mmCIF file with all atom_site columns, C-alpha atoms in Angstrom:
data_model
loop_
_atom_site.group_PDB
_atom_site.id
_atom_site.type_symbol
_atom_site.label_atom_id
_atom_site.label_alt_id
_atom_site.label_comp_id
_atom_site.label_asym_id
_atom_site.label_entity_id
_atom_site.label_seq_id
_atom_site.pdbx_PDB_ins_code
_atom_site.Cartn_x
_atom_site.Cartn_y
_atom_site.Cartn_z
_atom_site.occupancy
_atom_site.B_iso_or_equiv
_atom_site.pdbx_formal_charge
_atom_site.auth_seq_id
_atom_site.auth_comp_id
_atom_site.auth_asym_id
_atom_site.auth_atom_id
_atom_site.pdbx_PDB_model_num
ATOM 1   C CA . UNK A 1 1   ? 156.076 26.988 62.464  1.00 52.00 ? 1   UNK A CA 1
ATOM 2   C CA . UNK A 1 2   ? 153.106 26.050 60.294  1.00 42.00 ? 2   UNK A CA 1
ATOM 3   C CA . UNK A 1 3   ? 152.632 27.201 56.738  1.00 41.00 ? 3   UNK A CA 1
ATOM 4   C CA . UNK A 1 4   ? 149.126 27.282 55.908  1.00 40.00 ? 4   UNK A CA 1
ATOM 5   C CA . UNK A 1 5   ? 148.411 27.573 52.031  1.00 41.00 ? 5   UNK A CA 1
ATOM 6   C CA . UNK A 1 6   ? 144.943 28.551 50.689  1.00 41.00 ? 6   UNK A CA 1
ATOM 7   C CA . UNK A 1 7   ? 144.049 27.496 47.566  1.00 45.00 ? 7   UNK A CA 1
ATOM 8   C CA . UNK A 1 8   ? 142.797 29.980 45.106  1.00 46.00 ? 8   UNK A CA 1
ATOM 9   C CA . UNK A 1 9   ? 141.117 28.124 42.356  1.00 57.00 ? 9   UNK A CA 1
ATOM 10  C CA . UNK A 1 10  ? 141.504 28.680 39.197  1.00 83.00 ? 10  UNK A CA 1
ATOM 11  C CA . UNK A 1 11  ? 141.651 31.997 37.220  1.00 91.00 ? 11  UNK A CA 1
ATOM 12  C CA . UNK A 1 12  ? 138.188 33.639 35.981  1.00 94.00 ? 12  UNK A CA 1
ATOM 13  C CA . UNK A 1 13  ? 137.730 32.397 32.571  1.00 95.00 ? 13  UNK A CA 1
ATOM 14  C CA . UNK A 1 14  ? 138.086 35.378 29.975  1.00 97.00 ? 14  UNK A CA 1
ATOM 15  C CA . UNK A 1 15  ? 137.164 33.370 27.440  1.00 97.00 ? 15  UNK A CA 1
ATOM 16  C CA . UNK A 1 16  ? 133.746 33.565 28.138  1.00 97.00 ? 16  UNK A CA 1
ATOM 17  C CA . UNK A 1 17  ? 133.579 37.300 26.169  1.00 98.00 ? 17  UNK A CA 1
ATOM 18  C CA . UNK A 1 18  ? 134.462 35.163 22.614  1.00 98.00 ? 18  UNK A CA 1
ATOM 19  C CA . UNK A 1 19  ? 130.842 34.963 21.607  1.00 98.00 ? 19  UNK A CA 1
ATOM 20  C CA . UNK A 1 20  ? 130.683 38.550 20.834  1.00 98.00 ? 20  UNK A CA 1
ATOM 21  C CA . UNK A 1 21  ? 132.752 38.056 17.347  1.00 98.00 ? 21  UNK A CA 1
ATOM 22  C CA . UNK A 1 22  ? 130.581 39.125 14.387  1.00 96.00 ? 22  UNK A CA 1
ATOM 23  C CA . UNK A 1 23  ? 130.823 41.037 11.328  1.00 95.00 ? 23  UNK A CA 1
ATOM 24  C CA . UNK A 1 24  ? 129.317 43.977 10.498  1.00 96.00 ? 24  UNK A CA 1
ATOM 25  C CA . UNK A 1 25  ? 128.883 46.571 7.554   1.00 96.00 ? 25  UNK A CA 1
ATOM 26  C CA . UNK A 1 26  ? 131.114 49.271 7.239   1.00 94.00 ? 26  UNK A CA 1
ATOM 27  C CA . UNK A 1 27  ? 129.438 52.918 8.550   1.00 91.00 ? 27  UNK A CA 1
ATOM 28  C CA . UNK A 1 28  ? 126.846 51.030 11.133  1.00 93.00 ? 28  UNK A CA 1
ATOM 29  C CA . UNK A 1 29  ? 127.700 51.917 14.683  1.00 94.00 ? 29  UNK A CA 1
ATOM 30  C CA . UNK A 1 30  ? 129.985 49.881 16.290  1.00 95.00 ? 30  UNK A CA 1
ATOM 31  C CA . UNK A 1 31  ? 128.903 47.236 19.043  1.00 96.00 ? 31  UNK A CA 1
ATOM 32  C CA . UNK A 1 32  ? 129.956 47.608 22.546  1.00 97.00 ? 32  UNK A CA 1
ATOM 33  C CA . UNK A 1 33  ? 131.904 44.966 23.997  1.00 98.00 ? 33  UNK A CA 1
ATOM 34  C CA . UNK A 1 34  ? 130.587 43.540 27.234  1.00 97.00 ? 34  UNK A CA 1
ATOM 35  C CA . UNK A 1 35  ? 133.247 42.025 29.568  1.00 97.00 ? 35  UNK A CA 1
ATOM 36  C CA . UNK A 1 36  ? 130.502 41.553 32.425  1.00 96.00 ? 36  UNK A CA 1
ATOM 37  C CA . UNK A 1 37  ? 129.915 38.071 30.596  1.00 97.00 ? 37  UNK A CA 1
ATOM 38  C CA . UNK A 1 38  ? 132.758 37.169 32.301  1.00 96.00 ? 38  UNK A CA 1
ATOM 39  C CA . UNK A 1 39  ? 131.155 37.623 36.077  1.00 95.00 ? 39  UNK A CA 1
ATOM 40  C CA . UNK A 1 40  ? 132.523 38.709 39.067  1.00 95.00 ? 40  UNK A CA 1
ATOM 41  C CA . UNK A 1 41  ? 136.009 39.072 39.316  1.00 95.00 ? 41  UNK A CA 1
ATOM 42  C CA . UNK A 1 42  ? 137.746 37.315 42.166  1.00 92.00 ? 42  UNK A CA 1
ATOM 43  C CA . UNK A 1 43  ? 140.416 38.875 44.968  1.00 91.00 ? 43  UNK A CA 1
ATOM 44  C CA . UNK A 1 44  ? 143.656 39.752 43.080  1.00 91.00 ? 44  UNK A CA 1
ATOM 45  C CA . UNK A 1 45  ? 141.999 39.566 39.627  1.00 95.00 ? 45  UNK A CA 1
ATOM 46  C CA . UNK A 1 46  ? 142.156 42.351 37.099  1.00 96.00 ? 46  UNK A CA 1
ATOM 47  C CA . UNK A 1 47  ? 140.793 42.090 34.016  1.00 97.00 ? 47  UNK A CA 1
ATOM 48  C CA . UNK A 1 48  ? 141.603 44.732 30.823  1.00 97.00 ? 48  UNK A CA 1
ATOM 49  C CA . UNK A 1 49  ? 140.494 45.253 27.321  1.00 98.00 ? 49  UNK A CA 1
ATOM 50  C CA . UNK A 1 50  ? 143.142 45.820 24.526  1.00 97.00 ? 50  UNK A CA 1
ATOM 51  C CA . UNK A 1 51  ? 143.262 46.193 20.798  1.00 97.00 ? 51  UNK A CA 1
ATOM 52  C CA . UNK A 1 52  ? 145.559 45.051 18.126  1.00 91.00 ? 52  UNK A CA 1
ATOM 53  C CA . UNK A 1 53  ? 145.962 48.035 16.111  1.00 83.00 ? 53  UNK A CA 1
ATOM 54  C CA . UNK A 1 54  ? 144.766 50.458 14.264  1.00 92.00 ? 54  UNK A CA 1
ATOM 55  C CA . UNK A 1 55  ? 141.836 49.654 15.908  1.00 95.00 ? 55  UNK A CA 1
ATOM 56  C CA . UNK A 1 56  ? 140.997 50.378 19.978  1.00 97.00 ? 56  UNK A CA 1
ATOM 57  C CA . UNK A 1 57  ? 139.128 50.065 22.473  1.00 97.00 ? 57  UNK A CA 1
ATOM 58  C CA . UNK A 1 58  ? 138.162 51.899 25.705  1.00 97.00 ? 58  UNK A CA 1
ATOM 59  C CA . UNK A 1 59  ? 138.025 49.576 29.240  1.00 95.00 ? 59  UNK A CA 1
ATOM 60  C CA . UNK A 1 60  ? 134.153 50.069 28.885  1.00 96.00 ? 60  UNK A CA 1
ATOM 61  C CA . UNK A 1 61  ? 134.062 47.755 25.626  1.00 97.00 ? 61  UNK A CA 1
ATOM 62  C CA . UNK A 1 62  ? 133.732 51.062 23.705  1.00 97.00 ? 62  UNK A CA 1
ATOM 63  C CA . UNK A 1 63  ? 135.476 50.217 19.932  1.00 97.00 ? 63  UNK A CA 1
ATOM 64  C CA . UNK A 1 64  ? 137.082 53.157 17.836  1.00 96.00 ? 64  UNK A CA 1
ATOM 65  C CA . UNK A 1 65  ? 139.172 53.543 14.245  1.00 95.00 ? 65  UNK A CA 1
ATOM 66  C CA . UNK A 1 66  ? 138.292 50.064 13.153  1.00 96.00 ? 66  UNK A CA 1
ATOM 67  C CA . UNK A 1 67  ? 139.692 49.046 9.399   1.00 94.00 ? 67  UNK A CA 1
ATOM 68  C CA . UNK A 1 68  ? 137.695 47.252 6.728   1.00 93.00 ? 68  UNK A CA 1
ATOM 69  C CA . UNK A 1 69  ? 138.675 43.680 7.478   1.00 93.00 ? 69  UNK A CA 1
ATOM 70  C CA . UNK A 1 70  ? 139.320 41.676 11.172  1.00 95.00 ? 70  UNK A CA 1
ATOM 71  C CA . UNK A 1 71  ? 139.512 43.987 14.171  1.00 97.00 ? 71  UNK A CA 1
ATOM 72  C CA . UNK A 1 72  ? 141.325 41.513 17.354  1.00 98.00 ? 72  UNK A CA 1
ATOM 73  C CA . UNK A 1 73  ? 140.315 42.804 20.465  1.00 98.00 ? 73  UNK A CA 1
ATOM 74  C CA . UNK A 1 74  ? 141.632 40.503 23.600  1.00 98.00 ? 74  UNK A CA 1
ATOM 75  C CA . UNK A 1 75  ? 140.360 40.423 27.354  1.00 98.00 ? 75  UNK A CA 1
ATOM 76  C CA . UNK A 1 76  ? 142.836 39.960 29.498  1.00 97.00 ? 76  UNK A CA 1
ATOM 77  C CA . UNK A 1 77  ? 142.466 38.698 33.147  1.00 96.00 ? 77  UNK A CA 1
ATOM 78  C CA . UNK A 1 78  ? 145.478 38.575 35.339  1.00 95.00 ? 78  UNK A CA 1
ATOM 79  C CA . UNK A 1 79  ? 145.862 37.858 39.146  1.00 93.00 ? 79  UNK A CA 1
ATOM 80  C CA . UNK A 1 80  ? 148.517 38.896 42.381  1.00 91.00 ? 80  UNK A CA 1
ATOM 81  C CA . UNK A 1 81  ? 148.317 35.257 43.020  1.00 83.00 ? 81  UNK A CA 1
ATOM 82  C CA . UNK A 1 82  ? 151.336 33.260 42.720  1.00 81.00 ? 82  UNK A CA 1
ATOM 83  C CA . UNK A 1 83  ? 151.436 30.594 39.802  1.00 76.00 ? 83  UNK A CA 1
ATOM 84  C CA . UNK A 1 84  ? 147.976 31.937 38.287  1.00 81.00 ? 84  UNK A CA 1
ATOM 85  C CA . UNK A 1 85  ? 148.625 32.555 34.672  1.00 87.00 ? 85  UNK A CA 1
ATOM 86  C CA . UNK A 1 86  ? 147.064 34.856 32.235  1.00 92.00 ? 86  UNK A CA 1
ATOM 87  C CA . UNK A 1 87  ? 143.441 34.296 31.240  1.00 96.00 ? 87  UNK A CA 1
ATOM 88  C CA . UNK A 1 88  ? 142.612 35.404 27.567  1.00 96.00 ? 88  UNK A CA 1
ATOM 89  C CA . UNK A 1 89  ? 139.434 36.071 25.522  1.00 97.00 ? 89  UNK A CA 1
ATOM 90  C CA . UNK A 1 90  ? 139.475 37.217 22.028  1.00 98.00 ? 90  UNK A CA 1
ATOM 91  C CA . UNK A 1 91  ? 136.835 38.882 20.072  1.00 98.00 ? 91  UNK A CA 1
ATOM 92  C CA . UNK A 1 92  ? 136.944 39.646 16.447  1.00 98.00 ? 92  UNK A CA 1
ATOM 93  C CA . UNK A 1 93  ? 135.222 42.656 14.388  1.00 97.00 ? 93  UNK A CA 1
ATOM 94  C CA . UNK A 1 94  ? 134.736 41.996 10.683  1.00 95.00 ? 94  UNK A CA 1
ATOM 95  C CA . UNK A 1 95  ? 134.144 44.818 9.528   1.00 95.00 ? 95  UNK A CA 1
ATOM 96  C CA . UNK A 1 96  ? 132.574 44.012 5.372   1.00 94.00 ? 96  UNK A CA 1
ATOM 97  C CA . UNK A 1 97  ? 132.717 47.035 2.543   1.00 93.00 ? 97  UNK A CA 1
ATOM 98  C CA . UNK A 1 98  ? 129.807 48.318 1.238   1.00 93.00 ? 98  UNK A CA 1
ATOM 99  C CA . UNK A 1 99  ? 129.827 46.941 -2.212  1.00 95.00 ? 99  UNK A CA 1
ATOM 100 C CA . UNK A 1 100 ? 130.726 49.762 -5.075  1.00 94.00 ? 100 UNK A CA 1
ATOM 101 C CA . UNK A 1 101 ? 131.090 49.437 -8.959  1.00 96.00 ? 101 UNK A CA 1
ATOM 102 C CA . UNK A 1 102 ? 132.604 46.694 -10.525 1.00 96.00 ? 102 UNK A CA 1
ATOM 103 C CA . UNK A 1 103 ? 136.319 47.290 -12.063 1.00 96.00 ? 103 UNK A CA 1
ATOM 104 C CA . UNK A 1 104 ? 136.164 46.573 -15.649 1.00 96.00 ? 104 UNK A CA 1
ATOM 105 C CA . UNK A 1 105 ? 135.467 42.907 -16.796 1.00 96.00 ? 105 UNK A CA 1
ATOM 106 C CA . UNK A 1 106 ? 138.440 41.647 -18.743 1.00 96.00 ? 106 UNK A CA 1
ATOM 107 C CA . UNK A 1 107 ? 138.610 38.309 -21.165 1.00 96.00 ? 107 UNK A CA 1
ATOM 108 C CA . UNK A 1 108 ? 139.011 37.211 -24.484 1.00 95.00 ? 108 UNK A CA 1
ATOM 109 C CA . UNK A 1 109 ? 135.967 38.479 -26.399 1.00 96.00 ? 109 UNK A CA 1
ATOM 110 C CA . UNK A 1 110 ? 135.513 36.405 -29.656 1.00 96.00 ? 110 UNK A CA 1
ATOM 111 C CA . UNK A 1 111 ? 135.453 32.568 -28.428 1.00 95.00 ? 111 UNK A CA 1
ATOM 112 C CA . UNK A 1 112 ? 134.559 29.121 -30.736 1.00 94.00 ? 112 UNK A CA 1
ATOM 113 C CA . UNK A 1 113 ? 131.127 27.726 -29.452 1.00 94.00 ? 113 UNK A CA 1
ATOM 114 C CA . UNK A 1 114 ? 132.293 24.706 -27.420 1.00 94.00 ? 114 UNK A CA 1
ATOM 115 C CA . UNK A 1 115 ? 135.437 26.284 -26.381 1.00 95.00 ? 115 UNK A CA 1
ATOM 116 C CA . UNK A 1 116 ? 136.915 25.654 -23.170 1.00 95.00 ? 116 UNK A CA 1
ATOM 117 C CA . UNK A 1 117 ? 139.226 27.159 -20.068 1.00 96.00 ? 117 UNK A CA 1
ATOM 118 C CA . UNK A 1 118 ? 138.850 30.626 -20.608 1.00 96.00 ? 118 UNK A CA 1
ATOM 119 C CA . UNK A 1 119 ? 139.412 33.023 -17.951 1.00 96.00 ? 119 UNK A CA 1
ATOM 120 C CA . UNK A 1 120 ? 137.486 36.401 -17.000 1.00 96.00 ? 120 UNK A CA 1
ATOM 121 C CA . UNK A 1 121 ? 137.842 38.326 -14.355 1.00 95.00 ? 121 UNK A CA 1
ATOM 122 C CA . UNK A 1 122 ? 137.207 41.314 -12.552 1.00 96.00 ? 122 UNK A CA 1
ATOM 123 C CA . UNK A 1 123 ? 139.430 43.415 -9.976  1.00 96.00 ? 123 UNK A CA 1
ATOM 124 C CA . UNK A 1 124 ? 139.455 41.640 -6.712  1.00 95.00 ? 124 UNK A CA 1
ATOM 125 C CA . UNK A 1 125 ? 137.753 43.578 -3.241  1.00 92.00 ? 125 UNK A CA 1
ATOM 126 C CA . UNK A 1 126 ? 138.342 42.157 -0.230  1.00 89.00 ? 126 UNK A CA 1
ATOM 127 C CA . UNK A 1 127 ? 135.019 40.809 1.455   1.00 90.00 ? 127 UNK A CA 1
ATOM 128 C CA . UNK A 1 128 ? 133.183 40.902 -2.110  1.00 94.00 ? 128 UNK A CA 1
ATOM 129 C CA . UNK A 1 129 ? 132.214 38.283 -3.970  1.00 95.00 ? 129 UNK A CA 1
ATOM 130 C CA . UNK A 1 130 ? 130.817 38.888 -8.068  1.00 96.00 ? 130 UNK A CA 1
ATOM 131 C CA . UNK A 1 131 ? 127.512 37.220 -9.337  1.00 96.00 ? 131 UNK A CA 1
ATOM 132 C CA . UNK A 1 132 ? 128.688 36.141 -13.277 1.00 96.00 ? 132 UNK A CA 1
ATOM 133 C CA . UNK A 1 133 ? 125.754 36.374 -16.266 1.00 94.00 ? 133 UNK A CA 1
ATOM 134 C CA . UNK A 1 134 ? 127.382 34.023 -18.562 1.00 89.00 ? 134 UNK A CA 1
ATOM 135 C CA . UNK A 1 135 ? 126.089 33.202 -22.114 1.00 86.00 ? 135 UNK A CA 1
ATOM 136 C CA . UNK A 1 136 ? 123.384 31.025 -22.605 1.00 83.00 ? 136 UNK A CA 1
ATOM 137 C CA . UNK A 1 137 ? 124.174 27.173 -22.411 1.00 88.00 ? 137 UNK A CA 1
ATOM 138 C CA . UNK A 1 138 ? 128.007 28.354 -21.042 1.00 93.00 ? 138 UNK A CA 1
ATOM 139 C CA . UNK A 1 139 ? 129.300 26.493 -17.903 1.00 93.00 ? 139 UNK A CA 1
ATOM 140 C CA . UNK A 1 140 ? 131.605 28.013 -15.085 1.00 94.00 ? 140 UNK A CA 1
ATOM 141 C CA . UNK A 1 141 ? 134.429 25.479 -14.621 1.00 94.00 ? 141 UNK A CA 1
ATOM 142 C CA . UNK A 1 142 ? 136.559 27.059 -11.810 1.00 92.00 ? 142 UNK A CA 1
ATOM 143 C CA . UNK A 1 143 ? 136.057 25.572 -8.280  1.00 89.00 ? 143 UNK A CA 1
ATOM 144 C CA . UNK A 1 144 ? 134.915 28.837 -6.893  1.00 90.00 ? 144 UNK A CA 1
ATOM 145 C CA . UNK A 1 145 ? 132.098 30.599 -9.267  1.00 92.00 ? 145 UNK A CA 1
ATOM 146 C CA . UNK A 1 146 ? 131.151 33.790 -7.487  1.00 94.00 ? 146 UNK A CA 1
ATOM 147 C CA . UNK A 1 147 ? 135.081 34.769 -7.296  1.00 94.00 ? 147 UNK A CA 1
ATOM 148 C CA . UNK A 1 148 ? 136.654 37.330 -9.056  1.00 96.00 ? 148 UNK A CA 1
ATOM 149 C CA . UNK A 1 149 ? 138.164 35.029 -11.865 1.00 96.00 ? 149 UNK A CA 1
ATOM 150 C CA . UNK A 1 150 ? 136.386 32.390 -13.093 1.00 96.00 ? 150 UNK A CA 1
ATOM 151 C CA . UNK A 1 151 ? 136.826 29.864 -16.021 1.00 96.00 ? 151 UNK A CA 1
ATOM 152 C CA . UNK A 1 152 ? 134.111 29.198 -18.962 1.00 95.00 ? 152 UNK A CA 1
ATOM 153 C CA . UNK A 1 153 ? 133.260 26.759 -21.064 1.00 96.00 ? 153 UNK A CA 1
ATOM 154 C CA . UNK A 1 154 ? 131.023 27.496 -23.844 1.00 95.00 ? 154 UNK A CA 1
ATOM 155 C CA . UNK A 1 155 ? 127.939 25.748 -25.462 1.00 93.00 ? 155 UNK A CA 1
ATOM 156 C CA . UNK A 1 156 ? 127.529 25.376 -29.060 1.00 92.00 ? 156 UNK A CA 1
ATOM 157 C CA . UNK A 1 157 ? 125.160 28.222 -29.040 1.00 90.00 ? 157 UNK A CA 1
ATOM 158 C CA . UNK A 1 158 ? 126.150 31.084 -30.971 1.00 91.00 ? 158 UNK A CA 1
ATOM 159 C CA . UNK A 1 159 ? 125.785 35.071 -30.822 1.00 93.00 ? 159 UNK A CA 1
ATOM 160 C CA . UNK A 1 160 ? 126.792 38.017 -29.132 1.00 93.00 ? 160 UNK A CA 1
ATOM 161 C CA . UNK A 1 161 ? 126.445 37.927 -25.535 1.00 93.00 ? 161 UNK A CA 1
ATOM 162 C CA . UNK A 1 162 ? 126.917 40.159 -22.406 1.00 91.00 ? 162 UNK A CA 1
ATOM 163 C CA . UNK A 1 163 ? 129.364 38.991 -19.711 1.00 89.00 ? 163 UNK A CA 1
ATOM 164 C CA . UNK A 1 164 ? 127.985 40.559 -16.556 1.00 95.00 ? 164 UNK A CA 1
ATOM 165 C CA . UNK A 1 165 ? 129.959 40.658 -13.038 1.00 96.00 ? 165 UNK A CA 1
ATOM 166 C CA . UNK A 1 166 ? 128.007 42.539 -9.831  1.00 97.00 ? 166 UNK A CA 1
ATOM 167 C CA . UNK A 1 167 ? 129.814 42.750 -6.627  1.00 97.00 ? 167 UNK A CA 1
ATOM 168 C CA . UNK A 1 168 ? 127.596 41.209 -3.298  1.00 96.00 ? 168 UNK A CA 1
ATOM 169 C CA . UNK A 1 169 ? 128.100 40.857 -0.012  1.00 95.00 ? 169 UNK A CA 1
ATOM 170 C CA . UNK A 1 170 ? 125.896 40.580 3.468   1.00 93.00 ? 170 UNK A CA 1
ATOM 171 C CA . UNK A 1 171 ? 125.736 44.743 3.411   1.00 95.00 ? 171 UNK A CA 1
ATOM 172 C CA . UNK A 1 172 ? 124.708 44.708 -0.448  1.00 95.00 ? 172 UNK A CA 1
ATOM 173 C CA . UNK A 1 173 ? 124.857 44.706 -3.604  1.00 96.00 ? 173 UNK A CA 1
ATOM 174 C CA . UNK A 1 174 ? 126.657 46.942 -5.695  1.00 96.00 ? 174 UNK A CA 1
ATOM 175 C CA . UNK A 1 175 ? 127.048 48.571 -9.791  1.00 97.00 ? 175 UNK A CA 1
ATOM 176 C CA . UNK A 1 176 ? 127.776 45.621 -12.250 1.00 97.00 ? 176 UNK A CA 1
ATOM 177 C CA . UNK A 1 177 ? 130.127 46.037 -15.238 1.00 96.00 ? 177 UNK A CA 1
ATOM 178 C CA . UNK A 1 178 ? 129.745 44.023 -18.457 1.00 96.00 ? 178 UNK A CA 1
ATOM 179 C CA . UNK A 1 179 ? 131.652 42.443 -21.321 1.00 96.00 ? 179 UNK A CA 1
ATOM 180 C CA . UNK A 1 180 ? 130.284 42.047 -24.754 1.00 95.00 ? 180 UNK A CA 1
ATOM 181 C CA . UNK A 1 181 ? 131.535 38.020 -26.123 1.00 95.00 ? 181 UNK A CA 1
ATOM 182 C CA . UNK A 1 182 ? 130.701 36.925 -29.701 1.00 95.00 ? 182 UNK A CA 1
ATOM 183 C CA . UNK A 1 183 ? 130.359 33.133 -29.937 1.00 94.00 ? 183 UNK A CA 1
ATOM 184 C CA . UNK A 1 184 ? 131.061 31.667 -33.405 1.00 94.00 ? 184 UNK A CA 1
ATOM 185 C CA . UNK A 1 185 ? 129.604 28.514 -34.444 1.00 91.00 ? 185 UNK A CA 1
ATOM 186 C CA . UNK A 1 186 ? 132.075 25.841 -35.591 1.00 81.00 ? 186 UNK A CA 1
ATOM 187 C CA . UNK A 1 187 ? 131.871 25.118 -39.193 1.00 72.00 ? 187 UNK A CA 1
ATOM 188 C CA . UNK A 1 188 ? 131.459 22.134 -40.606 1.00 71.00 ? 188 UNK A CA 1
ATOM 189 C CA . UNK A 1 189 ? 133.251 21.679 -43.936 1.00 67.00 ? 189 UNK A CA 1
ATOM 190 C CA . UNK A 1 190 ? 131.751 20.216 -47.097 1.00 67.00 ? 190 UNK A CA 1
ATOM 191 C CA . UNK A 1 191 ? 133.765 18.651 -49.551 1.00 63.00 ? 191 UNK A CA 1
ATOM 192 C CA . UNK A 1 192 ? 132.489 18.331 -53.172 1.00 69.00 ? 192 UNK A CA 1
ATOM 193 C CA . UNK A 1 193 ? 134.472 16.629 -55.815 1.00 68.00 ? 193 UNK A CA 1
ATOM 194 C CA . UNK A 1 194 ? 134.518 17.564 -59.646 1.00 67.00 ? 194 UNK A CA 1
ATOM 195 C CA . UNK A 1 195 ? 135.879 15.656 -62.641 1.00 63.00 ? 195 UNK A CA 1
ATOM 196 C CA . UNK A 1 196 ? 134.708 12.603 -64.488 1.00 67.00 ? 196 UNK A CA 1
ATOM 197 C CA . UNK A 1 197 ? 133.799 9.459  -63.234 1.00 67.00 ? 197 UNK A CA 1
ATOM 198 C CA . UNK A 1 198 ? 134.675 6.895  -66.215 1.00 71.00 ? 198 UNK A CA 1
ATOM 199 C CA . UNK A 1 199 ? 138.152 7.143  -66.572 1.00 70.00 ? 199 UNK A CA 1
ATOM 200 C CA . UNK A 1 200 ? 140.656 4.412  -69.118 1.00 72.00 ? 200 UNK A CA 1
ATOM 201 C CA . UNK A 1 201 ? 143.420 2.741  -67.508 1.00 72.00 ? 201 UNK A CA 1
ATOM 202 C CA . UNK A 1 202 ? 146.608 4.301  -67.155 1.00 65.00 ? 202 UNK A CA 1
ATOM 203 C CA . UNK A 1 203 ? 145.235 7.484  -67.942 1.00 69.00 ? 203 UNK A CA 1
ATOM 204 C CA . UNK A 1 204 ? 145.476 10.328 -65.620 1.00 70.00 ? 204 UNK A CA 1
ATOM 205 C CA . UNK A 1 205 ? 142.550 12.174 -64.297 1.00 63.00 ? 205 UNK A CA 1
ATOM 206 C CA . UNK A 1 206 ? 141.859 15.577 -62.779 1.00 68.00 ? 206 UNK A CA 1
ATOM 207 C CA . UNK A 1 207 ? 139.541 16.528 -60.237 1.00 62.00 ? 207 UNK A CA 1
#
């Protein structure tokens, strides 16, 4: 007897739903996930949404209790055919905070004009970055300046300053906090000697 074997191609490819990844602010409505991207499914093929919780998902793309951060949501496609392994699409949700108030800016807050490597910071929020108003002619020395912690080195200009940290993101901007920093000028010393100038030798002097 003859066994006749009919190939079935290859899997539908559910990778085709990926391009719907984005982030979003927190309190918009949430997107609905289209899995029609992926076209027509073939004989044997079923394909089914499914969340990595807390988040979820309804078969119809429909997204529910999503968390401040990266929502996974995978597309599976699976077939009766023998040998055909899984197909897989993934689509991620950021979901971004709506920037707040600052938390209370924190640092040394009499410095030496000129002085060098020291830190303030500011509570860290996940998907917020700060904007830092710095004294005049300071620099920001750390290799990230609009993170929560950043490192200062001063110019030789002196006075009371405000340090100023506001919280940003795509969704906004939020309630700065500030930090008042006194710069003192280095001092130069002067040096004035007293006494005679004529003096015999081997006698002592005093100055």
């Amino acid at each position: 007897d003859a066994v006749i074997i009919t190939q079935a191609g290859d899997i539908t490819d559910a990778t085709k739903v990926n391009p719907q990844s984005d982030s979003i602010c927190d309190g918009v409505a949430y997107p609905v996930l289209d899995k029609s991207v992926v076209g027509t499914l073939k004989a044997g093929e079923t394909g089914t949404w499914s969340a990595v919780g807390p988040a979820s998902i309804t078969n119809a793309g429909v997204l529910s209790n999503l968390i401040i951060g990266n929502n996974v949501f995978n597309y599976t496609i699976t077939s009766t055919v023998p040998g055909c392994s899984q197909s897989v699409g993934t689509v991620t949700i950021t979901v971004l905070p709506k920037p707040g108030a600052a938390g209370l800016v924190t640092g040394t807050q009499t410095v030496c004009a000129n002085q060098s490597g020291v830190v303030y910071k500011v509570p860290a929020v996940p998907g917020i970055i700060f904007n830092w108003k710095k004294p005049a002619g300071s620099t920001i020395t750390s290799a990230l300046a609009d993170s929560s912690e950043i490192t200062i080195t001063f110019g030789s200009t002196a006075g009371t300053f405000d340090f100023e940290a506001t919280p940003k993101n795509a969704c906004g901007t939020g309630t700065s906090q500030k930090l008042s920093v006194t710069v003192k000028p280095n001092l130069t010393p002067t040096v004035t000697i007293a006494g005679s100038d004529t003096i015999c030798t081997g006698s002592n002097a005093l100055f």
